[in-house]
Amino acid sequence: MVPLLSSREDELVLLDLTEKIILWEEDMLQLLALRERRRSTGATRLNTNSSRSHMLLLLRVTGEHTVNKTQSRGTLILADLAGSENVSKSGSVGRRFQEATCINKSLSCLARVFDSLRKRLKPAYRETKLTYLLKPTLGGDAKCLVLENVRSEPENLDETLRAIQFGHGALQVAP
């Protein structure tokens, strides 16, 4: 879990993280491999390699025009979110139960942020670290794309429908 601070300008500061300069494709591939090794996973009744955490990758891209030397900047946040978990089906207990509870809470809060933005209300970004970290990507002139993985088995219909509703809520956020 990453400790967070907020500066006076409401800029987010992440403690204990390192910033890497990426110049080549190989640099990026090495960073992604490191990210995958550090990802928290664990076994549940439904999945032997279940994600037990969300993973965010923040890319700051800087470019310079070759003729007039003007600089441009952009930020891309890639968020690989752990899926919601039905603990009665997954059999999660102890630490796995606590992980599932945290994951489900953060996803529920993100859904509420989508709902608030859709209704043009003030979202509760500070309710979880996930929503606070994703704040720059939600609303305003930011662009947000949500891709979801769902299971097709009939016994997972309830979870699949909830995932589709979550994605639909994100889709309804007007720019």
Short mmCIF file of N, CA and C in Angstrom, two decimals:
data_model
loop_
_atom_site.label_atom_id
_atom_site.label_comp_id
_atom_site.label_asym_id
_atom_site.label_seq_id
_atom_site.Cartn_x
_atom_site.Cartn_y
_atom_site.Cartn_z
N MET A 1 0.85 -1.17 0.00
CA MET A 1 0.00 0.00 0.00
C MET A 1 0.90 1.24 0.00
N VAL A 2 0.61 2.19 -0.87
CA VAL A 2 1.44 3.38 -1.04
C VAL A 2 0.90 4.52 -0.19
N PRO A 3 1.76 5.11 0.67
CA PRO A 3 1.31 6.28 1.44
C PRO A 3 1.12 7.49 0.53
N LEU A 4 0.10 8.30 0.80
CA LEU A 4 -0.21 9.46 -0.02
C LEU A 4 -0.12 10.73 0.80
N LEU A 5 0.26 11.81 0.14
CA LEU A 5 0.21 13.15 0.70
C LEU A 5 -0.42 14.06 -0.34
N SER A 6 -0.96 15.16 0.10
CA SER A 6 -1.50 16.15 -0.83
C SER A 6 -0.83 17.48 -0.52
N SER A 7 -0.31 18.14 -1.54
CA SER A 7 0.36 19.42 -1.34
C SER A 7 -0.67 20.53 -1.24
N ARG A 8 -0.20 21.74 -0.97
CA ARG A 8 -1.12 22.88 -0.86
C ARG A 8 -1.87 23.14 -2.16
N GLU A 9 -1.24 22.83 -3.27
CA GLU A 9 -1.88 23.05 -4.57
C GLU A 9 -2.79 21.88 -4.96
N ASP A 10 -3.07 21.00 -3.99
CA ASP A 10 -3.90 19.81 -4.20
C ASP A 10 -3.27 18.85 -5.20
N GLU A 11 -1.94 18.92 -5.32
CA GLU A 11 -1.24 17.97 -6.17
C GLU A 11 -0.91 16.74 -5.33
N LEU A 12 -1.11 15.59 -5.90
CA LEU A 12 -0.90 14.35 -5.19
C LEU A 12 0.59 14.01 -5.13
N VAL A 13 1.05 13.60 -3.97
CA VAL A 13 2.44 13.18 -3.79
C VAL A 13 2.41 11.73 -3.29
N LEU A 14 3.08 10.86 -4.00
CA LEU A 14 3.16 9.45 -3.62
C LEU A 14 4.51 9.21 -2.97
N LEU A 15 4.49 8.69 -1.76
CA LEU A 15 5.74 8.44 -1.05
C LEU A 15 6.31 7.07 -1.43
N ASP A 16 7.61 6.95 -1.33
CA ASP A 16 8.31 5.68 -1.55
C ASP A 16 8.17 5.14 -2.98
N LEU A 17 7.96 6.02 -3.93
CA LEU A 17 7.94 5.58 -5.32
C LEU A 17 9.14 6.16 -6.05
N THR A 18 9.54 5.49 -7.11
CA THR A 18 10.64 6.00 -7.91
C THR A 18 10.12 6.41 -9.27
N GLU A 19 10.78 7.39 -9.83
CA GLU A 19 10.42 7.86 -11.17
C GLU A 19 11.48 7.35 -12.14
N LYS A 20 11.04 6.75 -13.21
CA LYS A 20 11.95 6.20 -14.22
C LYS A 20 11.81 6.98 -15.52
N ILE A 21 12.91 7.23 -16.16
CA ILE A 21 12.89 7.86 -17.48
C ILE A 21 12.91 6.75 -18.52
N ILE A 22 11.92 6.79 -19.39
CA ILE A 22 11.78 5.77 -20.43
C ILE A 22 12.13 6.41 -21.77
N LEU A 23 13.17 5.91 -22.40
CA LEU A 23 13.57 6.42 -23.70
C LEU A 23 13.32 5.42 -24.82
N TRP A 24 13.35 4.15 -24.49
CA TRP A 24 13.26 3.11 -25.50
C TRP A 24 12.18 2.10 -25.13
N GLU A 25 11.73 1.38 -26.12
CA GLU A 25 10.72 0.34 -25.91
C GLU A 25 11.18 -0.68 -24.87
N GLU A 26 12.45 -1.06 -24.92
CA GLU A 26 12.99 -2.04 -23.97
C GLU A 26 12.88 -1.54 -22.53
N ASP A 27 13.08 -0.23 -22.32
CA ASP A 27 12.93 0.35 -20.98
C ASP A 27 11.51 0.14 -20.47
N MET A 28 10.55 0.35 -21.34
CA MET A 28 9.15 0.21 -20.95
C MET A 28 8.81 -1.25 -20.67
N LEU A 29 9.31 -2.15 -21.50
CA LEU A 29 9.04 -3.58 -21.29
C LEU A 29 9.63 -4.07 -19.97
N GLN A 30 10.82 -3.58 -19.62
CA GLN A 30 11.42 -3.95 -18.34
C GLN A 30 10.60 -3.42 -17.17
N LEU A 31 10.10 -2.19 -17.31
CA LEU A 31 9.27 -1.60 -16.25
C LEU A 31 7.97 -2.39 -16.08
N LEU A 32 7.36 -2.78 -17.18
CA LEU A 32 6.12 -3.57 -17.11
C LEU A 32 6.37 -4.94 -16.48
N ALA A 33 7.51 -5.55 -16.80
CA ALA A 33 7.85 -6.84 -16.20
C ALA A 33 8.05 -6.69 -14.69
N LEU A 34 8.70 -5.62 -14.27
CA LEU A 34 8.89 -5.36 -12.84
C LEU A 34 7.54 -5.15 -12.15
N ARG A 35 6.66 -4.40 -12.80
CA ARG A 35 5.32 -4.15 -12.27
C ARG A 35 4.58 -5.46 -12.07
N GLU A 36 4.71 -6.36 -13.01
CA GLU A 36 4.00 -7.64 -12.92
C GLU A 36 4.56 -8.50 -11.78
N ARG A 37 5.88 -8.46 -11.59
CA ARG A 37 6.49 -9.23 -10.49
C ARG A 37 6.06 -8.70 -9.13
N ARG A 38 5.83 -7.40 -9.04
CA ARG A 38 5.46 -6.78 -7.76
C ARG A 38 3.96 -6.84 -7.48
N ARG A 39 3.19 -7.25 -8.45
CA ARG A 39 1.74 -7.31 -8.29
C ARG A 39 1.37 -8.30 -7.21
N SER A 40 0.49 -7.92 -6.34
CA SER A 40 0.05 -8.80 -5.27
C SER A 40 -1.01 -9.75 -5.81
N THR A 41 -0.74 -11.05 -5.72
CA THR A 41 -1.70 -12.06 -6.16
C THR A 41 -1.81 -13.14 -5.08
N GLY A 42 -2.86 -13.91 -5.16
CA GLY A 42 -3.06 -15.00 -4.21
C GLY A 42 -4.16 -15.92 -4.69
N ALA A 43 -4.19 -17.10 -4.12
CA ALA A 43 -5.17 -18.11 -4.53
C ALA A 43 -6.49 -17.94 -3.78
N THR A 44 -7.58 -18.11 -4.53
CA THR A 44 -8.91 -18.20 -3.95
C THR A 44 -9.56 -19.46 -4.52
N ARG A 45 -10.74 -19.78 -4.07
CA ARG A 45 -11.45 -20.96 -4.57
C ARG A 45 -11.74 -20.83 -6.08
N LEU A 46 -11.92 -19.60 -6.56
CA LEU A 46 -12.28 -19.38 -7.96
C LEU A 46 -11.10 -19.12 -8.88
N ASN A 47 -9.95 -18.73 -8.32
CA ASN A 47 -8.84 -18.30 -9.15
C ASN A 47 -7.53 -18.56 -8.41
N THR A 48 -6.67 -19.37 -8.99
CA THR A 48 -5.40 -19.69 -8.33
C THR A 48 -4.41 -18.53 -8.36
N ASN A 49 -4.63 -17.56 -9.24
CA ASN A 49 -3.73 -16.42 -9.37
C ASN A 49 -4.54 -15.12 -9.37
N SER A 50 -5.29 -14.91 -8.32
CA SER A 50 -6.21 -13.78 -8.22
C SER A 50 -5.46 -12.49 -7.87
N SER A 51 -5.75 -11.41 -8.59
CA SER A 51 -5.17 -10.10 -8.25
C SER A 51 -5.69 -9.68 -6.89
N ARG A 52 -4.79 -9.29 -6.01
CA ARG A 52 -5.17 -8.87 -4.67
C ARG A 52 -4.92 -7.38 -4.47
N SER A 53 -4.70 -6.68 -5.56
CA SER A 53 -4.45 -5.24 -5.48
C SER A 53 -4.74 -4.62 -6.84
N HIS A 54 -4.91 -3.31 -6.82
CA HIS A 54 -4.99 -2.56 -8.06
C HIS A 54 -3.57 -2.17 -8.45
N MET A 55 -3.34 -1.94 -9.73
CA MET A 55 -2.02 -1.52 -10.19
C MET A 55 -2.20 -0.30 -11.08
N LEU A 56 -1.52 0.79 -10.72
CA LEU A 56 -1.57 2.01 -11.52
C LEU A 56 -0.19 2.33 -12.06
N LEU A 57 -0.15 2.71 -13.32
CA LEU A 57 1.08 3.12 -13.97
C LEU A 57 0.85 4.51 -14.53
N LEU A 58 1.61 5.48 -14.04
CA LEU A 58 1.47 6.86 -14.46
C LEU A 58 2.59 7.19 -15.43
N LEU A 59 2.23 7.59 -16.65
CA LEU A 59 3.22 7.95 -17.66
C LEU A 59 3.10 9.43 -17.97
N ARG A 60 4.20 10.15 -17.78
CA ARG A 60 4.25 11.56 -18.17
C ARG A 60 5.06 11.62 -19.45
N VAL A 61 4.44 12.10 -20.49
CA VAL A 61 5.08 12.14 -21.80
C VAL A 61 5.41 13.59 -22.14
N THR A 62 6.66 13.82 -22.52
CA THR A 62 7.10 15.15 -22.91
C THR A 62 7.67 15.05 -24.32
N GLY A 63 7.29 16.00 -25.15
CA GLY A 63 7.80 16.03 -26.52
C GLY A 63 8.20 17.43 -26.92
N GLU A 64 9.05 17.50 -27.92
CA GLU A 64 9.48 18.80 -28.43
C GLU A 64 9.30 18.82 -29.94
N HIS A 65 8.68 19.89 -30.43
CA HIS A 65 8.48 20.07 -31.86
C HIS A 65 9.85 20.23 -32.51
N THR A 66 10.09 19.49 -33.59
CA THR A 66 11.42 19.50 -34.19
C THR A 66 11.78 20.82 -34.86
N VAL A 67 10.78 21.59 -35.30
CA VAL A 67 11.07 22.84 -36.00
C VAL A 67 11.08 24.04 -35.05
N ASN A 68 9.97 24.28 -34.35
CA ASN A 68 9.88 25.49 -33.53
C ASN A 68 10.26 25.27 -32.06
N LYS A 69 10.64 24.05 -31.71
CA LYS A 69 11.13 23.71 -30.36
C LYS A 69 10.12 23.91 -29.23
N THR A 70 8.83 24.07 -29.55
CA THR A 70 7.84 24.17 -28.48
C THR A 70 7.67 22.79 -27.83
N GLN A 71 7.43 22.82 -26.53
CA GLN A 71 7.27 21.57 -25.81
C GLN A 71 5.81 21.31 -25.50
N SER A 72 5.47 20.05 -25.50
CA SER A 72 4.12 19.65 -25.10
C SER A 72 4.24 18.52 -24.09
N ARG A 73 3.24 18.45 -23.20
CA ARG A 73 3.25 17.42 -22.16
C ARG A 73 1.88 16.79 -22.05
N GLY A 74 1.88 15.57 -21.64
CA GLY A 74 0.63 14.87 -21.38
C GLY A 74 0.86 13.80 -20.32
N THR A 75 -0.21 13.36 -19.72
CA THR A 75 -0.13 12.32 -18.70
C THR A 75 -1.12 11.22 -19.05
N LEU A 76 -0.66 10.00 -18.93
CA LEU A 76 -1.49 8.83 -19.16
C LEU A 76 -1.42 7.97 -17.90
N ILE A 77 -2.58 7.64 -17.35
CA ILE A 77 -2.62 6.74 -16.20
C ILE A 77 -3.28 5.44 -16.66
N LEU A 78 -2.54 4.36 -16.57
CA LEU A 78 -3.07 3.04 -16.87
C LEU A 78 -3.39 2.36 -15.55
N ALA A 79 -4.63 1.99 -15.38
CA ALA A 79 -5.07 1.38 -14.12
C ALA A 79 -5.57 -0.03 -14.40
N ASP A 80 -4.88 -1.00 -13.85
CA ASP A 80 -5.31 -2.40 -13.93
C ASP A 80 -5.96 -2.72 -12.59
N LEU A 81 -7.28 -2.65 -12.57
CA LEU A 81 -8.01 -2.80 -11.31
C LEU A 81 -8.33 -4.26 -11.03
N ALA A 82 -8.15 -4.65 -9.79
CA ALA A 82 -8.57 -5.99 -9.38
C ALA A 82 -10.09 -6.05 -9.48
N GLY A 83 -10.62 -7.19 -9.81
CA GLY A 83 -12.06 -7.32 -9.95
C GLY A 83 -12.76 -7.43 -8.61
N SER A 84 -14.04 -7.08 -8.61
CA SER A 84 -14.82 -7.24 -7.38
C SER A 84 -14.89 -8.73 -7.05
N GLU A 85 -15.09 -9.02 -5.79
CA GLU A 85 -15.04 -10.41 -5.37
C GLU A 85 -16.23 -10.75 -4.48
N ASN A 86 -16.93 -11.81 -4.86
CA ASN A 86 -17.99 -12.36 -4.02
C ASN A 86 -17.31 -13.34 -3.06
N VAL A 87 -17.12 -12.91 -1.82
CA VAL A 87 -16.33 -13.72 -0.88
C VAL A 87 -17.00 -15.04 -0.52
N SER A 88 -18.31 -15.11 -0.63
CA SER A 88 -18.96 -16.40 -0.34
C SER A 88 -18.63 -17.42 -1.43
N LYS A 89 -18.43 -16.96 -2.67
CA LYS A 89 -18.04 -17.87 -3.75
C LYS A 89 -16.54 -18.13 -3.76
N SER A 90 -15.75 -17.10 -3.47
CA SER A 90 -14.30 -17.26 -3.55
C SER A 90 -13.72 -18.00 -2.35
N GLY A 91 -14.48 -18.05 -1.26
CA GLY A 91 -14.00 -18.72 -0.06
C GLY A 91 -12.90 -17.95 0.66
N SER A 92 -12.80 -16.67 0.40
CA SER A 92 -11.75 -15.86 1.02
C SER A 92 -11.99 -15.71 2.51
N VAL A 93 -10.96 -15.99 3.28
CA VAL A 93 -11.00 -15.82 4.74
C VAL A 93 -9.69 -15.16 5.18
N GLY A 94 -9.70 -14.62 6.38
CA GLY A 94 -8.48 -14.02 6.93
C GLY A 94 -7.96 -12.88 6.08
N ARG A 95 -6.70 -12.99 5.71
CA ARG A 95 -6.05 -11.94 4.91
C ARG A 95 -6.74 -11.76 3.55
N ARG A 96 -7.10 -12.87 2.90
CA ARG A 96 -7.77 -12.79 1.59
C ARG A 96 -9.11 -12.07 1.72
N PHE A 97 -9.81 -12.30 2.83
CA PHE A 97 -11.09 -11.62 3.07
C PHE A 97 -10.86 -10.11 3.22
N GLN A 98 -9.83 -9.72 3.97
CA GLN A 98 -9.51 -8.30 4.13
C GLN A 98 -9.15 -7.66 2.80
N GLU A 99 -8.37 -8.37 1.98
CA GLU A 99 -8.01 -7.86 0.65
C GLU A 99 -9.26 -7.66 -0.20
N ALA A 100 -10.14 -8.67 -0.20
CA ALA A 100 -11.37 -8.58 -0.98
C ALA A 100 -12.23 -7.42 -0.51
N THR A 101 -12.31 -7.21 0.79
CA THR A 101 -13.10 -6.10 1.34
C THR A 101 -12.55 -4.76 0.86
N CYS A 102 -11.23 -4.60 0.90
CA CYS A 102 -10.61 -3.35 0.44
C CYS A 102 -10.83 -3.13 -1.06
N ILE A 103 -10.67 -4.19 -1.84
CA ILE A 103 -10.88 -4.10 -3.29
C ILE A 103 -12.32 -3.71 -3.58
N ASN A 104 -13.27 -4.42 -2.97
CA ASN A 104 -14.69 -4.13 -3.20
C ASN A 104 -15.06 -2.72 -2.78
N LYS A 105 -14.52 -2.26 -1.65
CA LYS A 105 -14.81 -0.90 -1.18
C LYS A 105 -14.30 0.13 -2.18
N SER A 106 -13.08 -0.04 -2.66
CA SER A 106 -12.53 0.95 -3.59
C SER A 106 -13.29 0.97 -4.91
N LEU A 107 -13.72 -0.20 -5.39
CA LEU A 107 -14.50 -0.25 -6.63
C LEU A 107 -15.88 0.37 -6.43
N SER A 108 -16.49 0.14 -5.27
CA SER A 108 -17.79 0.76 -4.97
C SER A 108 -17.66 2.27 -4.91
N CYS A 109 -16.60 2.75 -4.30
CA CYS A 109 -16.37 4.20 -4.23
C CYS A 109 -16.15 4.78 -5.62
N LEU A 110 -15.42 4.06 -6.47
CA LEU A 110 -15.21 4.52 -7.84
C LEU A 110 -16.54 4.59 -8.58
N ALA A 111 -17.40 3.61 -8.38
CA ALA A 111 -18.74 3.64 -9.00
C ALA A 111 -19.53 4.85 -8.51
N ARG A 112 -19.42 5.18 -7.22
CA ARG A 112 -20.11 6.37 -6.69
C ARG A 112 -19.54 7.66 -7.27
N VAL A 113 -18.23 7.69 -7.51
CA VAL A 113 -17.63 8.86 -8.16
C VAL A 113 -18.20 9.01 -9.57
N PHE A 114 -18.29 7.91 -10.32
CA PHE A 114 -18.90 7.96 -11.65
C PHE A 114 -20.32 8.50 -11.56
N ASP A 115 -21.08 8.01 -10.59
CA ASP A 115 -22.47 8.44 -10.41
C ASP A 115 -22.55 9.93 -10.08
N SER A 116 -21.68 10.40 -9.19
CA SER A 116 -21.67 11.83 -8.84
C SER A 116 -21.32 12.69 -10.04
N LEU A 117 -20.33 12.26 -10.81
CA LEU A 117 -19.95 13.03 -12.01
C LEU A 117 -21.10 13.07 -13.01
N ARG A 118 -21.76 11.93 -13.17
CA ARG A 118 -22.90 11.88 -14.11
C ARG A 118 -24.00 12.84 -13.67
N LYS A 119 -24.22 12.94 -12.35
CA LYS A 119 -25.27 13.82 -11.82
C LYS A 119 -24.77 15.25 -11.60
N ARG A 120 -23.52 15.49 -11.98
CA ARG A 120 -22.88 16.81 -11.83
C ARG A 120 -22.84 17.25 -10.36
N LEU A 121 -22.59 16.29 -9.48
CA LEU A 121 -22.41 16.55 -8.05
C LEU A 121 -20.92 16.49 -7.74
N LYS A 122 -20.55 16.95 -6.56
CA LYS A 122 -19.14 16.91 -6.16
C LYS A 122 -18.78 15.49 -5.73
N PRO A 123 -17.86 14.83 -6.45
CA PRO A 123 -17.48 13.46 -6.10
C PRO A 123 -16.64 13.40 -4.83
N ALA A 124 -16.74 12.30 -4.11
CA ALA A 124 -15.94 12.07 -2.90
C ALA A 124 -14.65 11.35 -3.30
N TYR A 125 -13.75 12.08 -3.96
CA TYR A 125 -12.50 11.48 -4.43
C TYR A 125 -11.64 10.96 -3.28
N ARG A 126 -11.70 11.62 -2.13
CA ARG A 126 -10.81 11.27 -1.02
C ARG A 126 -11.29 10.07 -0.21
N GLU A 127 -12.39 9.46 -0.63
CA GLU A 127 -12.94 8.33 0.13
C GLU A 127 -12.00 7.11 0.12
N THR A 128 -11.31 6.90 -0.99
CA THR A 128 -10.32 5.82 -1.08
C THR A 128 -9.09 6.32 -1.83
N LYS A 129 -7.98 5.63 -1.64
CA LYS A 129 -6.76 5.99 -2.36
C LYS A 129 -6.96 5.84 -3.87
N LEU A 130 -7.70 4.81 -4.27
CA LEU A 130 -7.92 4.58 -5.69
C LEU A 130 -8.60 5.78 -6.34
N THR A 131 -9.71 6.24 -5.77
CA THR A 131 -10.43 7.36 -6.39
C THR A 131 -9.61 8.64 -6.32
N TYR A 132 -8.83 8.80 -5.27
CA TYR A 132 -7.98 9.98 -5.14
C TYR A 132 -6.89 9.97 -6.21
N LEU A 133 -6.30 8.80 -6.45
CA LEU A 133 -5.27 8.69 -7.48
C LEU A 133 -5.84 8.87 -8.88
N LEU A 134 -7.06 8.41 -9.10
CA LEU A 134 -7.67 8.50 -10.43
C LEU A 134 -8.35 9.83 -10.70
N LYS A 135 -8.43 10.70 -9.71
CA LYS A 135 -9.13 11.98 -9.86
C LYS A 135 -8.74 12.74 -11.13
N PRO A 136 -7.44 12.86 -11.47
CA PRO A 136 -7.10 13.62 -12.68
C PRO A 136 -7.64 13.02 -13.98
N THR A 137 -8.02 11.75 -13.95
CA THR A 137 -8.49 11.08 -15.17
C THR A 137 -10.00 11.10 -15.31
N LEU A 138 -10.68 11.60 -14.28
CA LEU A 138 -12.15 11.54 -14.26
C LEU A 138 -12.72 12.95 -14.32
N GLY A 139 -13.51 13.23 -15.33
CA GLY A 139 -14.13 14.55 -15.43
C GLY A 139 -13.20 15.58 -16.05
N GLY A 140 -13.68 16.81 -16.11
CA GLY A 140 -12.89 17.89 -16.73
C GLY A 140 -12.63 17.59 -18.19
N ASP A 141 -11.42 17.91 -18.64
CA ASP A 141 -11.08 17.64 -20.04
C ASP A 141 -10.33 16.32 -20.19
N ALA A 142 -10.32 15.50 -19.15
CA ALA A 142 -9.64 14.21 -19.20
C ALA A 142 -10.45 13.21 -20.02
N LYS A 143 -9.77 12.24 -20.52
CA LYS A 143 -10.40 11.14 -21.25
C LYS A 143 -10.24 9.88 -20.40
N CYS A 144 -11.28 9.09 -20.33
CA CYS A 144 -11.25 7.86 -19.53
C CYS A 144 -11.83 6.73 -20.36
N LEU A 145 -11.13 5.62 -20.41
CA LEU A 145 -11.58 4.44 -21.13
C LEU A 145 -11.59 3.27 -20.16
N VAL A 146 -12.67 2.53 -20.12
CA VAL A 146 -12.78 1.39 -19.22
C VAL A 146 -12.94 0.12 -20.06
N LEU A 147 -12.04 -0.84 -19.83
CA LEU A 147 -12.14 -2.16 -20.44
C LEU A 147 -12.39 -3.14 -19.31
N GLU A 148 -13.31 -4.07 -19.52
CA GLU A 148 -13.65 -5.01 -18.45
C GLU A 148 -13.49 -6.44 -18.93
N ASN A 149 -13.10 -7.29 -18.01
CA ASN A 149 -13.10 -8.73 -18.23
C ASN A 149 -14.27 -9.30 -17.45
N VAL A 150 -15.05 -10.12 -18.10
CA VAL A 150 -16.18 -10.77 -17.42
C VAL A 150 -16.13 -12.26 -17.70
N ARG A 151 -16.79 -13.01 -16.84
CA ARG A 151 -16.85 -14.46 -17.02
C ARG A 151 -18.16 -14.80 -17.72
N SER A 152 -18.11 -15.82 -18.57
CA SER A 152 -19.29 -16.17 -19.37
C SER A 152 -20.11 -17.32 -18.79
N GLU A 153 -19.62 -17.97 -17.74
CA GLU A 153 -20.36 -19.11 -17.19
C GLU A 153 -21.66 -18.64 -16.55
N PRO A 154 -22.74 -19.41 -16.72
CA PRO A 154 -24.05 -19.02 -16.16
C PRO A 154 -24.01 -18.78 -14.65
N GLU A 155 -23.20 -19.53 -13.93
CA GLU A 155 -23.14 -19.35 -12.47
C GLU A 155 -22.50 -18.02 -12.06
N ASN A 156 -21.89 -17.32 -13.01
CA ASN A 156 -21.27 -16.02 -12.73
C ASN A 156 -22.08 -14.85 -13.29
N LEU A 157 -23.33 -15.12 -13.67
CA LEU A 157 -24.16 -14.09 -14.29
C LEU A 157 -24.31 -12.84 -13.42
N ASP A 158 -24.54 -13.02 -12.12
CA ASP A 158 -24.71 -11.86 -11.23
C ASP A 158 -23.49 -10.95 -11.25
N GLU A 159 -22.29 -11.54 -11.11
CA GLU A 159 -21.06 -10.75 -11.11
C GLU A 159 -20.83 -10.09 -12.47
N THR A 160 -21.15 -10.82 -13.54
CA THR A 160 -20.98 -10.27 -14.89
C THR A 160 -21.90 -9.07 -15.09
N LEU A 161 -23.15 -9.18 -14.65
CA LEU A 161 -24.09 -8.06 -14.79
C LEU A 161 -23.63 -6.85 -13.97
N ARG A 162 -23.10 -7.09 -12.77
CA ARG A 162 -22.59 -5.97 -11.95
C ARG A 162 -21.41 -5.30 -12.63
N ALA A 163 -20.54 -6.09 -13.24
CA ALA A 163 -19.40 -5.52 -13.96
C ALA A 163 -19.87 -4.68 -15.14
N ILE A 164 -20.87 -5.16 -15.86
CA ILE A 164 -21.40 -4.40 -16.99
C ILE A 164 -22.05 -3.11 -16.50
N GLN A 165 -22.76 -3.16 -15.38
CA GLN A 165 -23.35 -1.94 -14.81
C GLN A 165 -22.26 -0.95 -14.39
N PHE A 166 -21.17 -1.44 -13.84
CA PHE A 166 -20.05 -0.59 -13.46
C PHE A 166 -19.51 0.13 -14.70
N GLY A 167 -19.27 -0.63 -15.76
CA GLY A 167 -18.77 -0.05 -17.01
C GLY A 167 -19.75 0.93 -17.61
N HIS A 168 -21.03 0.63 -17.52
CA HIS A 168 -22.06 1.53 -18.04
C HIS A 168 -22.05 2.84 -17.25
N GLY A 169 -21.85 2.75 -15.93
CA GLY A 169 -21.76 3.95 -15.10
C GLY A 169 -20.60 4.83 -15.51
N ALA A 170 -19.47 4.20 -15.84
CA ALA A 170 -18.30 4.97 -16.30
C ALA A 170 -18.60 5.61 -17.65
N LEU A 171 -19.30 4.89 -18.50
CA LEU A 171 -19.64 5.39 -19.83
C LEU A 171 -20.55 6.60 -19.78
N GLN A 172 -21.39 6.67 -18.75
CA GLN A 172 -22.37 7.75 -18.64
C GLN A 172 -21.77 9.08 -18.16
N VAL A 173 -20.49 9.07 -17.75
CA VAL A 173 -19.84 10.31 -17.30
C VAL A 173 -19.59 11.18 -18.52
N ALA A 174 -20.25 12.33 -18.56
CA ALA A 174 -20.10 13.24 -19.70
C ALA A 174 -18.83 14.06 -19.54
N PRO A 175 -18.10 14.30 -20.64
CA PRO A 175 -16.89 15.13 -20.55
C PRO A 175 -17.22 16.58 -20.25
#
